[in-house]
Each structure stands twice: as structure tokens, then as C-alpha cells.
Amino acid sequence: MTKNQISLVELIKIFAEYRNNIIINIKHLQEYYQRTGVKRIRGIRNENGELLQPWFTTEYIDNAEYVDLGEFKFSRNTATINMLVKRRVKLIKFEDQTPTIEVAGLLVNDLNTFNNYTIVSDGKINVNSLKVKISSKKVFDLLKQKGILNAEEFDFRAEYTIQLDKLPLVAANSRYSNIDGLFNELAEIKILTSIISAHLKKESDVFIEAQLDEFKKHYLSKNTYINFPTTNEYTDISEALANGTIDSKLSYKIDIGSQDILNLSKLPSANKFLNRMYRLYDKETGEIIMNPSFEMAFNQNLAVRHRLLSSRTKITKADELMKPIFDDFLGLEQNGIVEGILQKVGADSLAQLLRDKQAGKQIGKEEMVLVLTVANKKLEKYAENIYQDKISPLVFYIGCTGLLPDQMKAKTMTADEAAAKYPNLQFSKNEQEGSFFAVGDSIISIYTKTEYYSKVLYAITDN
């Protein structure tokens, strides 16, 4: 580092704190942006591979040179930093370009769309520079003091170039949080959010079913976000590789797990686990419901019991972790696990609702949906804070340097060595070629996965 120079990670923290005082030249960013994945286009393909486009499209309202600085997020399992830029758009018919003003009683002439720009991809700079304007002298002085700006005097009219490719990605003396116990905490939250999300898949705490149907016809989500179907630009990846329009790269994945479960991807979805371990049945007739899902839980005539498992069913450590949470949520066993998780994240209303339900109180669907929605947001925010504060910075450091931080002393293990020492671990094909480190009660795994990206520079539009 040169005198007073900071790392890119430290600069991102400054951006995050003062993003309301900085605007970015979006035209410059789009002109030189390199996609990190295969370009996707709006629409779906029919059985002949022909593209069927949506009957609506969008048009920018703020089609200006500058936009607000985006929100920065670290990836959860790669050395990647993305900047999410929000733009204002209006919904228009594709055929005649006429605007749509109202859908299902809601004005839709001023919607938001989001574009992700990858600033760092797998430990490598993907955006060399940003052109910005700064509205605060305090922010200007801070960036100058940190060696980011060379200008002598603050000028709110001036455009400043911030060279990201001149900065070290991480500081040499970086310190990272202890990760003991984090995997189990995140796993419990993921299991519970999976259960709640499965309940809410087709439900809204604001809109009725008929309104949601109208939103779907106009490519809007239940949160009124634009949600166009997309497909890969290329129908044949092999052909695109051969003619050089796309290329492949190795992406390094860094996961945090326990000595029993390698990472969170080993946990099945809530509905899959429900179908495997439980039976839904009609209270009056006793009829077993085939292919049960949590969406059916709002039916007051249905009840749940454990499924009788055959001797061939293999119980995994993931099953052992998930079953007590499911049992508690479903009212089959009152072990206090769910209430403990909910109280930790401040979702006391759902804890009380589940107590009332288990006591035999009838809970209306609208009340249930509202309370579940609030709890889900709190659970997701709590987990996101753990990732952004403790997990993702560590993942980023490992992915950028190829090393564990100095305070983490661990010997490298192959998949075979890790399996011999921790026999409950299960490995995917890619993970079998990885490296593993036992750090406290956690296992850090590093493995590669082949990914494809469009080689041609594409300007990012509302597509």
C-alpha cells in the first residue's frame, strides 16, 4: 500500500456509509462493463427454441447520465462484490409502446428495476474505475485523506474518477470474527425461513388472490417488483463456446460448514423434507394427502403426523438437525427450539401465535400470513447481517489471497482425509476435488466450479 492508501474493502465501507452523498456516471459504467455470466434476455423459448417475448416491457423514467450510488453486497460463498443499482421505470406494452398506469388498483407508472454490477469477481477486479460526483465536502475530504482522490479543492460540479484497480483488495492486517457456532445458527434460521417461505409461496399480507393473478399477468411479483421471465441468449452453450462468443472460467467456492454438515446446500427444501418425514391427512376421513406442501397448512381440516419410515431410509445429520425444528413448528413436540430462534431475531409475535395454535386456538389465515411475513423478514435480515458482518468478509479474504487469515491455523485436508476424520460429511462431485480446513468446530471448504460468461462487452439495459 502507498501512504494513506486503503483497501477496496475499506473503500466499499465508506461508499456504504455515504452513498446518499455520491452519484455515479451510469453511462460510463455500462459502456465498459464486462458481464461475469452468460447474458440473459427477456422471454421464454418454445419447444423449437424460438424466443417468445413478454407482451410488456419497461422504459426508464430517469434516463439520465447519473444515478444514485448502488448498494454494495459481498457474495456469501465467492470472493465477489456486487453493486445493486436501482432505477425508476414505467411499464409499457411491447406492441404499441403505450404506458400502463394501473394494475389491480395499484399505480404502476413509477416502478423500480434493479441491475447488479459485479465490481469484484472471484477475487479479481471487474470494474476498473467509477466516475462519480460528490455532494458533501466531508466525504470529499475523507476520500482525499484516504488517498482515493487527487483533486486539491472540493467542487460539487466536478466529476471525479475513482480507480478501483489501483487498490489492494484486502488490507494485509485484516482481522476476522470467530466463526464457531455460526453454521448451526445460520442452519436453524435457514430451516425456519424455508418452512415459512413454503407457507407464503402464493400468499400476500397486502393483496388478495385476484390481485396477485393480475400482477402475474403484468410480470409483477407480489412485492410489486418487475419480474420478467428470462432465458440464456444462447440455446447451445457448446456452439457458443466453439465460436468464441462465450468462454468458461473456474469459480472458487468457499463454504462454511460444521463437522457433520459441509454447507447449507445439504439441507433439503421445507416441502421436500415434509414429504419425506411427515404425513398430512384429513382429520375426518383419515385420508392421506399425496405430495403434501406447507401451502396446505392453512386448511383447518388437515392434520400432520410422523411418517412411518422403512428400514432402508438413511437418516443423515441434516435430517437430525431439521426434524426437531419441524416437530416443534408443527406442534408434534414442544421442545422450545422454534421459540428460541424467533425470540433471538425479535419475531415474538410468531412465537406467541404458535403457542396459541398449539393450545387449540383457531388462527385465521389473514392473521397467520401477516405474522409469518413479518417473522420471515426478521429472520432473513438477521441471517444477512451475520453473512455481511462475519462470513462474507472472511470468504472474500480467502478468495482474494488463497490463504486463511493468520489467526486461523489449520492443516489442509483432501476430501478423503476430511471424510475419514469426519465420517458424517457428504461431498458433491465438485467438492470431492476441494480442500478442507478444520477451524474450531467449523469446516471451511474450498472447491472449484466451471462457469460460463459472455466475452463481448454488453451495455447493461433494463434487460
Short mmCIF file of C-alpha atoms in Angstrom, two decimals:
data_model
loop_
_atom_site.label_atom_id
_atom_site.label_comp_id
_atom_site.label_asym_id
_atom_site.label_seq_id
_atom_site.Cartn_x
_atom_site.Cartn_y
_atom_site.Cartn_z
CA MET A 1 0.00 0.00 0.00
CA THR A 2 1.13 3.56 -0.67
CA LYS A 3 0.92 6.24 2.00
CA ASN A 4 -2.61 6.69 3.37
CA GLN A 5 -4.00 4.23 0.81
CA ILE A 6 -6.85 1.98 1.87
CA SER A 7 -8.06 -1.37 0.55
CA LEU A 8 -11.03 -1.81 -1.75
CA VAL A 9 -12.97 -3.42 1.10
CA GLU A 10 -12.43 -0.31 3.24
CA LEU A 11 -13.50 1.93 0.34
CA ILE A 12 -16.70 -0.11 -0.08
CA LYS A 13 -17.48 0.53 3.60
CA ILE A 14 -17.08 4.29 3.02
CA PHE A 15 -19.34 4.07 -0.03
CA ALA A 16 -21.95 2.21 2.01
CA GLU A 17 -21.92 4.83 4.78
CA TYR A 18 -22.04 7.86 2.49
CA ARG A 19 -23.91 6.54 -0.54
CA ASN A 20 -26.51 9.32 -0.27
CA ASN A 21 -23.74 11.87 -0.98
CA ILE A 22 -22.41 10.22 -4.14
CA ILE A 23 -23.90 9.81 -7.62
CA ILE A 24 -22.38 7.58 -10.30
CA ASN A 25 -21.97 8.01 -14.05
CA ILE A 26 -24.07 5.04 -15.15
CA LYS A 27 -23.37 5.57 -18.86
CA HIS A 28 -19.61 5.19 -18.26
CA LEU A 29 -20.14 2.07 -16.14
CA GLN A 30 -22.37 0.43 -18.74
CA GLU A 31 -20.05 1.27 -21.65
CA TYR A 32 -17.08 -0.62 -20.23
CA TYR A 33 -18.82 -3.29 -18.19
CA GLN A 34 -17.84 -6.94 -18.68
CA ARG A 35 -20.53 -9.46 -17.79
CA THR A 36 -19.48 -12.20 -15.41
CA GLY A 37 -22.15 -14.65 -16.59
CA VAL A 38 -23.89 -15.63 -19.80
CA LYS A 39 -26.18 -12.85 -20.97
CA ARG A 40 -29.84 -13.49 -20.30
CA ILE A 41 -32.64 -11.98 -22.34
CA ARG A 42 -36.33 -11.45 -21.62
CA GLY A 43 -38.78 -14.13 -22.65
CA ILE A 44 -39.11 -17.89 -22.80
CA ARG A 45 -38.27 -20.36 -25.55
CA ASN A 46 -40.81 -22.72 -27.07
CA GLU A 47 -40.10 -26.36 -27.90
CA ASN A 48 -38.46 -25.24 -31.18
CA GLY A 49 -36.10 -22.89 -29.38
CA GLU A 50 -37.85 -19.77 -30.67
CA LEU A 51 -37.93 -16.79 -28.30
CA LEU A 52 -41.36 -15.70 -27.09
CA GLN A 53 -41.11 -12.19 -25.69
CA PRO A 54 -43.29 -10.79 -22.88
CA TRP A 55 -46.14 -8.58 -24.01
CA PHE A 56 -44.88 -5.84 -21.68
CA THR A 57 -41.54 -4.10 -21.44
CA THR A 58 -40.12 -1.21 -19.39
CA GLU A 59 -38.79 2.24 -20.12
CA TYR A 60 -36.51 4.28 -17.88
CA ILE A 61 -38.07 7.33 -16.27
CA ASP A 62 -34.68 8.61 -15.08
CA ASN A 63 -32.79 8.03 -18.32
CA ALA A 64 -30.03 10.34 -17.09
CA GLU A 65 -26.24 10.19 -17.10
CA TYR A 66 -26.03 9.96 -13.32
CA VAL A 67 -27.88 7.75 -10.82
CA ASP A 68 -27.62 7.17 -7.09
CA LEU A 69 -24.69 5.08 -5.97
CA GLY A 70 -25.84 1.48 -5.61
CA GLU A 71 -25.96 -0.78 -2.58
CA PHE A 72 -22.87 -3.00 -2.18
CA LYS A 73 -23.14 -6.64 -1.16
CA PHE A 74 -20.50 -9.31 -0.60
CA SER A 75 -21.28 -12.73 -2.04
CA ARG A 76 -21.94 -15.44 0.52
CA ASN A 77 -19.54 -18.05 -0.91
CA THR A 78 -17.27 -16.41 -3.51
CA ALA A 79 -14.79 -13.51 -3.44
CA THR A 80 -17.29 -11.30 -5.22
CA ILE A 81 -18.70 -7.83 -4.55
CA ASN A 82 -21.82 -6.66 -6.38
CA MET A 83 -23.31 -3.19 -6.62
CA LEU A 84 -27.10 -3.16 -6.90
CA VAL A 85 -28.33 -0.07 -8.75
CA LYS A 86 -31.99 0.92 -8.50
CA ARG A 87 -33.63 2.69 -11.46
CA ARG A 88 -37.12 4.13 -11.91
CA VAL A 89 -39.10 2.68 -14.83
CA LYS A 90 -42.60 2.63 -16.25
CA LEU A 91 -44.41 -0.42 -17.60
CA ILE A 92 -45.38 -0.21 -21.28
CA LYS A 93 -46.99 -2.54 -23.80
CA PHE A 94 -44.41 -4.08 -26.13
CA GLU A 95 -46.63 -3.88 -29.22
CA ASP A 96 -47.62 -0.20 -29.28
CA GLN A 97 -45.37 1.27 -26.52
CA THR A 98 -48.35 2.68 -24.61
CA PRO A 99 -47.81 3.01 -20.85
CA THR A 100 -49.78 1.01 -18.30
CA ILE A 101 -50.89 3.27 -15.45
CA GLU A 102 -52.78 0.92 -13.11
CA VAL A 103 -52.80 -2.78 -12.29
CA ALA A 104 -55.13 -4.36 -9.71
CA GLY A 105 -55.93 -0.98 -8.17
CA LEU A 106 -52.26 0.00 -7.84
CA LEU A 107 -50.47 2.74 -9.78
CA VAL A 108 -47.57 1.23 -11.75
CA ASN A 109 -46.35 4.27 -13.68
CA ASP A 110 -43.35 4.65 -11.34
CA LEU A 111 -41.76 1.29 -10.56
CA ASN A 112 -38.25 0.22 -9.61
CA THR A 113 -35.97 -2.10 -11.50
CA PHE A 114 -32.61 -3.36 -10.29
CA ASN A 115 -29.33 -4.11 -12.06
CA ASN A 116 -26.41 -5.90 -10.44
CA TYR A 117 -22.91 -4.81 -11.45
CA THR A 118 -20.08 -7.10 -10.34
CA ILE A 119 -17.25 -4.93 -9.03
CA VAL A 120 -15.02 -7.82 -7.97
CA SER A 121 -15.48 -11.29 -9.46
CA ASP A 122 -13.79 -14.31 -7.87
CA GLY A 123 -11.02 -12.20 -6.34
CA LYS A 124 -10.35 -10.14 -9.48
CA ILE A 125 -11.33 -6.55 -10.27
CA ASN A 126 -14.13 -6.49 -12.84
CA VAL A 127 -14.77 -2.71 -12.88
CA ASN A 128 -11.54 -0.72 -13.17
CA SER A 129 -12.95 2.68 -12.30
CA LEU A 130 -16.06 4.60 -11.33
CA LYS A 131 -16.83 8.17 -12.37
CA VAL A 132 -18.70 9.97 -9.62
CA LYS A 133 -19.90 13.34 -8.37
CA ILE A 134 -19.79 14.16 -4.67
CA SER A 135 -22.24 16.47 -2.92
CA SER A 136 -20.56 16.58 0.50
CA LYS A 137 -17.22 18.27 1.30
CA LYS A 138 -16.90 15.97 4.30
CA VAL A 139 -16.99 12.90 2.01
CA PHE A 140 -14.58 14.56 -0.44
CA ASP A 141 -12.11 15.31 2.36
CA LEU A 142 -12.38 11.74 3.67
CA LEU A 143 -11.71 10.17 0.26
CA LYS A 144 -8.82 12.57 -0.30
CA GLN A 145 -7.34 11.79 3.10
CA LYS A 146 -7.59 8.06 2.34
CA GLY A 147 -5.63 8.50 -0.91
CA ILE A 148 -8.61 7.86 -3.20
CA LEU A 149 -8.85 11.34 -4.77
CA ASN A 150 -6.03 13.51 -6.13
CA ALA A 151 -8.02 16.74 -6.58
CA GLU A 152 -6.98 19.66 -4.38
CA GLU A 153 -10.28 21.51 -3.95
CA PHE A 154 -13.82 20.30 -3.47
CA ASP A 155 -16.09 21.08 -6.42
CA PHE A 156 -19.63 19.70 -6.37
CA ARG A 157 -19.85 20.27 -10.14
CA ALA A 158 -16.77 18.20 -10.94
CA GLU A 159 -16.68 14.56 -11.98
CA TYR A 160 -14.07 12.50 -10.12
CA THR A 161 -12.58 9.22 -11.30
CA ILE A 162 -12.02 6.61 -8.60
CA GLN A 163 -9.52 3.98 -9.75
CA LEU A 164 -10.57 0.71 -8.18
CA ASP A 165 -7.89 -1.33 -9.95
CA LYS A 166 -5.12 0.60 -8.16
CA LEU A 167 -6.24 -0.53 -4.71
CA PRO A 168 -5.33 -3.71 -2.87
CA LEU A 169 -8.46 -5.81 -2.48
CA VAL A 170 -7.93 -6.50 1.23
CA ALA A 171 -5.72 -5.00 3.92
CA ALA A 172 -2.66 -7.00 4.89
CA ASN A 173 -3.50 -6.76 8.60
CA SER A 174 -7.16 -7.80 8.25
CA ARG A 175 -8.77 -9.42 11.30
CA TYR A 176 -11.85 -11.64 11.13
CA SER A 177 -14.52 -12.79 13.55
CA ASN A 178 -14.54 -16.15 15.25
CA ILE A 179 -16.85 -18.41 13.23
CA ASP A 180 -17.52 -21.05 15.90
CA GLY A 181 -21.23 -21.84 16.10
CA LEU A 182 -22.19 -19.65 13.14
CA PHE A 183 -23.05 -22.55 10.86
CA ASN A 184 -25.58 -24.09 13.26
CA GLU A 185 -27.11 -20.66 13.90
CA LEU A 186 -27.48 -19.98 10.16
CA ALA A 187 -28.73 -23.52 9.52
CA GLU A 188 -31.52 -23.17 12.11
CA ILE A 189 -32.59 -19.86 10.60
CA LYS A 190 -32.49 -21.29 7.06
CA ILE A 191 -34.67 -24.25 8.10
CA LEU A 192 -37.23 -21.98 9.72
CA THR A 193 -37.28 -19.47 6.83
CA SER A 194 -37.69 -22.38 4.43
CA ILE A 195 -40.79 -23.54 6.35
CA ILE A 196 -42.26 -20.02 6.45
CA SER A 197 -41.47 -19.29 2.79
CA ALA A 198 -43.16 -22.54 1.78
CA HIS A 199 -46.30 -21.35 3.59
CA LEU A 200 -46.17 -17.95 1.86
CA LYS A 201 -45.31 -19.07 -1.68
CA LYS A 202 -48.67 -17.94 -3.08
CA GLU A 203 -49.74 -15.66 -0.24
CA SER A 204 -49.52 -11.91 0.40
CA ASP A 205 -50.13 -9.94 3.55
CA VAL A 206 -51.33 -7.00 1.41
CA PHE A 207 -53.08 -8.26 -1.73
CA ILE A 208 -55.81 -10.81 -2.38
CA GLU A 209 -55.53 -13.72 -4.80
CA ALA A 210 -57.25 -11.93 -7.70
CA GLN A 211 -54.79 -9.04 -7.41
CA LEU A 212 -51.82 -11.42 -7.37
CA ASP A 213 -53.18 -13.01 -10.57
CA GLU A 214 -53.29 -9.57 -12.21
CA PHE A 215 -49.73 -8.85 -11.08
CA LYS A 216 -48.58 -12.12 -12.62
CA LYS A 217 -50.19 -11.22 -15.97
CA HIS A 218 -48.24 -7.94 -15.91
CA TYR A 219 -44.94 -9.54 -14.80
CA LEU A 220 -45.04 -8.10 -11.31
CA SER A 221 -44.16 -10.01 -8.14
CA LYS A 222 -46.34 -9.93 -5.04
CA ASN A 223 -43.93 -7.27 -3.72
CA THR A 224 -44.65 -5.24 -6.91
CA TYR A 225 -41.16 -5.78 -8.30
CA ILE A 226 -40.77 -6.29 -12.04
CA ASN A 227 -40.32 -9.99 -12.67
CA PHE A 228 -39.91 -10.77 -16.37
CA PRO A 229 -39.08 -14.37 -17.35
CA THR A 230 -35.57 -14.65 -18.79
CA THR A 231 -33.58 -17.23 -20.72
CA ASN A 232 -29.98 -17.61 -21.87
CA GLU A 233 -29.17 -15.68 -25.03
CA TYR A 234 -27.54 -18.82 -26.44
CA THR A 235 -29.54 -22.00 -26.92
CA ASP A 236 -26.42 -24.11 -27.45
CA ILE A 237 -23.57 -23.49 -24.99
CA SER A 238 -21.21 -25.81 -26.92
CA GLU A 239 -21.74 -23.88 -30.15
CA ALA A 240 -21.26 -20.54 -28.36
CA LEU A 241 -18.01 -21.84 -26.84
CA ALA A 242 -16.82 -23.03 -30.25
CA ASN A 243 -17.44 -19.69 -31.98
CA GLY A 244 -15.92 -17.71 -29.12
CA THR A 245 -18.95 -15.70 -28.04
CA ILE A 246 -18.77 -17.18 -24.54
CA ASP A 247 -15.90 -18.60 -22.51
CA SER A 248 -15.51 -20.64 -19.35
CA LYS A 249 -13.72 -19.95 -16.10
CA LEU A 250 -13.14 -21.68 -12.78
CA SER A 251 -15.05 -20.07 -9.93
CA TYR A 252 -13.73 -20.72 -6.43
CA LYS A 253 -16.45 -21.54 -3.90
CA ILE A 254 -15.73 -21.07 -0.20
CA ASP A 255 -18.26 -22.55 2.23
CA ILE A 256 -18.53 -22.62 6.00
CA GLY A 257 -19.92 -25.82 7.50
CA SER A 258 -19.77 -27.99 10.59
CA GLN A 259 -18.03 -31.28 11.29
CA ASP A 260 -21.29 -33.05 10.38
CA ILE A 261 -22.76 -30.95 7.54
CA LEU A 262 -20.43 -29.48 4.93
CA ASN A 263 -22.59 -26.49 3.95
CA LEU A 264 -26.16 -25.20 3.88
CA SER A 265 -26.85 -26.66 0.42
CA LYS A 266 -27.07 -30.08 2.11
CA LEU A 267 -30.36 -29.04 3.74
CA PRO A 268 -33.38 -30.01 1.58
CA SER A 269 -36.28 -27.63 0.99
CA ALA A 270 -39.07 -27.50 3.55
CA ASN A 271 -41.62 -29.17 1.27
CA LYS A 272 -39.20 -31.93 0.29
CA PHE A 273 -38.45 -32.67 3.95
CA LEU A 274 -42.16 -32.53 4.83
CA ASN A 275 -42.93 -35.08 2.11
CA ARG A 276 -40.12 -37.37 3.23
CA MET A 277 -40.67 -37.34 7.00
CA TYR A 278 -44.36 -36.49 7.61
CA ARG A 279 -47.91 -37.30 6.54
CA LEU A 280 -50.72 -34.80 6.04
CA TYR A 281 -54.17 -36.33 6.45
CA ASP A 282 -57.83 -35.33 6.58
CA LYS A 283 -59.00 -35.09 10.20
CA GLU A 284 -62.44 -36.51 9.44
CA THR A 285 -61.74 -39.26 6.91
CA GLY A 286 -58.12 -40.05 7.75
CA GLU A 287 -57.29 -39.88 4.04
CA ILE A 288 -53.56 -39.37 3.38
CA ILE A 289 -52.76 -36.32 1.25
CA MET A 290 -50.32 -37.20 -1.51
CA ASN A 291 -47.47 -34.79 -2.28
CA PRO A 292 -48.11 -32.56 0.74
CA SER A 293 -46.85 -28.98 0.90
CA PHE A 294 -46.90 -26.24 3.51
CA GLU A 295 -49.35 -24.26 1.35
CA MET A 296 -51.94 -26.82 2.52
CA ALA A 297 -51.29 -25.95 6.17
CA PHE A 298 -53.90 -23.16 6.01
CA ASN A 299 -56.60 -25.84 5.57
CA GLN A 300 -58.13 -26.31 9.03
CA ASN A 301 -59.35 -29.81 8.12
CA LEU A 302 -55.84 -31.21 7.73
CA ALA A 303 -53.55 -32.55 10.42
CA VAL A 304 -49.97 -33.84 10.40
CA ARG A 305 -48.18 -36.83 11.89
CA HIS A 306 -44.81 -38.50 11.52
CA ARG A 307 -44.34 -40.76 8.53
CA LEU A 308 -43.53 -44.40 9.21
CA LEU A 309 -40.06 -44.79 7.71
CA SER A 310 -38.84 -48.00 6.14
CA SER A 311 -35.72 -49.75 7.39
CA ARG A 312 -33.98 -48.64 4.18
CA THR A 313 -34.38 -44.94 4.97
CA LYS A 314 -30.99 -43.49 5.84
CA ILE A 315 -31.15 -40.71 8.43
CA THR A 316 -28.49 -38.04 7.83
CA LYS A 317 -27.10 -35.38 10.15
CA ALA A 318 -29.11 -32.85 8.14
CA ASP A 319 -32.26 -34.83 9.00
CA GLU A 320 -31.30 -34.86 12.68
CA LEU A 321 -30.85 -31.09 12.64
CA MET A 322 -34.10 -30.37 10.78
CA LYS A 323 -36.51 -32.79 12.47
CA PRO A 324 -36.71 -31.14 15.94
CA ILE A 325 -37.40 -27.75 14.31
CA PHE A 326 -40.14 -29.23 12.11
CA ASP A 327 -41.62 -31.18 15.02
CA ASP A 328 -41.74 -28.02 17.15
CA PHE A 329 -43.22 -25.84 14.41
CA LEU A 330 -45.84 -28.46 13.50
CA GLY A 331 -46.84 -28.92 17.17
CA LEU A 332 -45.75 -32.57 17.34
CA GLU A 333 -43.16 -31.89 20.03
CA GLN A 334 -42.79 -28.78 22.17
CA ASN A 335 -39.01 -28.56 22.56
CA GLY A 336 -38.68 -24.74 22.54
CA ILE A 337 -36.25 -24.60 19.58
CA VAL A 338 -38.50 -22.52 17.31
CA GLU A 339 -39.44 -20.09 20.07
CA GLY A 340 -35.75 -19.61 20.92
CA ILE A 341 -34.89 -18.79 17.30
CA LEU A 342 -37.84 -16.40 16.94
CA GLN A 343 -37.11 -14.55 20.17
CA LYS A 344 -33.45 -14.13 19.16
CA VAL A 345 -34.43 -12.29 15.96
CA GLY A 346 -37.27 -10.31 17.56
CA ALA A 347 -40.14 -12.26 15.96
CA ASP A 348 -42.09 -12.66 19.21
CA SER A 349 -45.49 -12.35 17.51
CA LEU A 350 -44.99 -15.62 15.61
CA ALA A 351 -43.76 -17.35 18.78
CA GLN A 352 -46.99 -16.29 20.53
CA LEU A 353 -49.13 -17.33 17.55
CA LEU A 354 -47.60 -20.82 17.53
CA ARG A 355 -48.20 -21.14 21.28
CA ASP A 356 -51.84 -20.16 20.77
CA LYS A 357 -52.22 -22.61 17.89
CA GLN A 358 -50.74 -25.47 19.88
CA ALA A 359 -53.13 -24.60 22.73
CA GLY A 360 -56.04 -25.22 20.34
CA LYS A 361 -56.89 -21.63 19.41
CA GLN A 362 -58.23 -21.16 15.88
CA ILE A 363 -55.96 -18.79 13.90
CA GLY A 364 -57.39 -17.01 10.86
CA LYS A 365 -55.49 -17.26 7.57
CA GLU A 366 -55.03 -13.49 7.19
CA GLU A 367 -53.54 -13.19 10.67
CA MET A 368 -51.28 -16.18 10.03
CA VAL A 369 -50.00 -14.77 6.73
CA LEU A 370 -49.29 -11.36 8.26
CA VAL A 371 -47.39 -12.75 11.24
CA LEU A 372 -45.43 -15.22 9.10
CA THR A 373 -44.45 -12.43 6.68
CA VAL A 374 -43.13 -10.18 9.45
CA ALA A 375 -41.19 -13.05 11.05
CA ASN A 376 -39.68 -14.11 7.74
CA LYS A 377 -38.30 -10.61 7.10
CA LYS A 378 -36.73 -10.51 10.57
CA LEU A 379 -35.16 -13.95 10.16
CA GLU A 380 -33.73 -13.08 6.74
CA LYS A 381 -32.35 -9.75 7.99
CA TYR A 382 -30.70 -11.45 10.98
CA ALA A 383 -29.05 -14.05 8.74
CA GLU A 384 -27.97 -11.41 6.20
CA ASN A 385 -26.29 -9.41 8.97
CA ILE A 386 -24.28 -12.50 10.00
CA TYR A 387 -23.16 -13.03 6.42
CA GLN A 388 -22.23 -9.42 5.71
CA ASP A 389 -20.51 -8.85 9.08
CA LYS A 390 -18.81 -12.20 9.73
CA ILE A 391 -18.96 -14.74 6.91
CA SER A 392 -18.66 -12.82 3.63
CA PRO A 393 -15.59 -10.70 4.59
CA LEU A 394 -13.76 -13.92 5.53
CA VAL A 395 -14.86 -15.62 2.31
CA PHE A 396 -13.68 -12.57 0.35
CA TYR A 397 -10.26 -12.59 2.03
CA ILE A 398 -9.73 -16.30 1.37
CA GLY A 399 -10.87 -15.99 -2.23
CA CYS A 400 -8.63 -12.98 -2.92
CA THR A 401 -5.46 -14.22 -1.23
CA GLY A 402 -5.76 -18.00 -1.46
CA LEU A 403 -4.92 -18.11 2.25
CA LEU A 404 -6.64 -18.39 5.59
CA PRO A 405 -6.17 -15.33 7.84
CA ASP A 406 -3.10 -15.51 10.08
CA GLN A 407 -5.18 -16.10 13.22
CA MET A 408 -6.72 -19.25 11.70
CA LYS A 409 -4.25 -22.10 11.92
CA ALA A 410 -5.38 -25.23 10.10
CA LYS A 411 -3.88 -28.04 8.05
CA THR A 412 -5.19 -28.66 4.54
CA MET A 413 -7.22 -31.84 4.08
CA THR A 414 -8.38 -33.57 0.91
CA ALA A 415 -11.96 -34.81 0.67
CA ASP A 416 -10.79 -38.35 1.52
CA GLU A 417 -8.89 -37.13 4.57
CA ALA A 418 -11.84 -34.99 5.73
CA ALA A 419 -14.26 -37.90 5.22
CA ALA A 420 -12.01 -40.23 7.24
CA LYS A 421 -11.82 -37.76 10.14
CA TYR A 422 -15.45 -36.58 9.91
CA PRO A 423 -17.42 -39.55 8.53
CA ASN A 424 -20.81 -37.77 8.52
CA LEU A 425 -19.74 -35.29 5.85
CA GLN A 426 -21.23 -35.74 2.37
CA PHE A 427 -19.45 -34.42 -0.74
CA SER A 428 -20.75 -33.38 -4.16
CA LYS A 429 -18.73 -34.12 -7.29
CA ASN A 430 -17.11 -30.66 -7.27
CA GLU A 431 -16.49 -30.78 -3.52
CA GLN A 432 -14.65 -34.11 -3.84
CA GLU A 433 -11.84 -32.22 -5.62
CA GLY A 434 -11.68 -29.48 -2.98
CA SER A 435 -9.54 -28.58 0.02
CA PHE A 436 -10.84 -28.54 3.59
CA PHE A 437 -9.77 -26.87 6.83
CA ALA A 438 -10.92 -27.60 10.38
CA VAL A 439 -11.15 -24.26 12.19
CA GLY A 440 -12.54 -24.62 15.70
CA ASP A 441 -15.85 -26.50 15.38
CA SER A 442 -16.23 -25.41 11.74
CA ILE A 443 -15.10 -26.83 8.40
CA ILE A 444 -14.04 -24.36 5.69
CA SER A 445 -14.24 -25.92 2.23
CA ILE A 446 -12.73 -24.51 -0.97
CA TYR A 447 -13.56 -26.06 -4.33
CA THR A 448 -13.95 -25.01 -7.95
CA LYS A 449 -16.89 -24.99 -10.30
CA THR A 450 -16.86 -24.29 -14.03
CA GLU A 451 -18.96 -21.27 -15.03
CA TYR A 452 -19.60 -19.56 -18.36
CA TYR A 453 -19.64 -15.89 -19.29
CA SER A 454 -20.29 -13.74 -22.37
CA LYS A 455 -16.99 -12.45 -23.76
CA VAL A 456 -18.42 -9.49 -25.65
CA LEU A 457 -18.80 -6.22 -23.74
CA TYR A 458 -22.53 -5.55 -23.39
CA ALA A 459 -24.10 -2.32 -22.29
CA ILE A 460 -26.46 -3.13 -19.44
CA THR A 461 -30.01 -2.00 -20.16
CA ASP A 462 -33.29 -2.74 -18.44
CA ASN A 463 -32.94 -6.23 -19.99
#
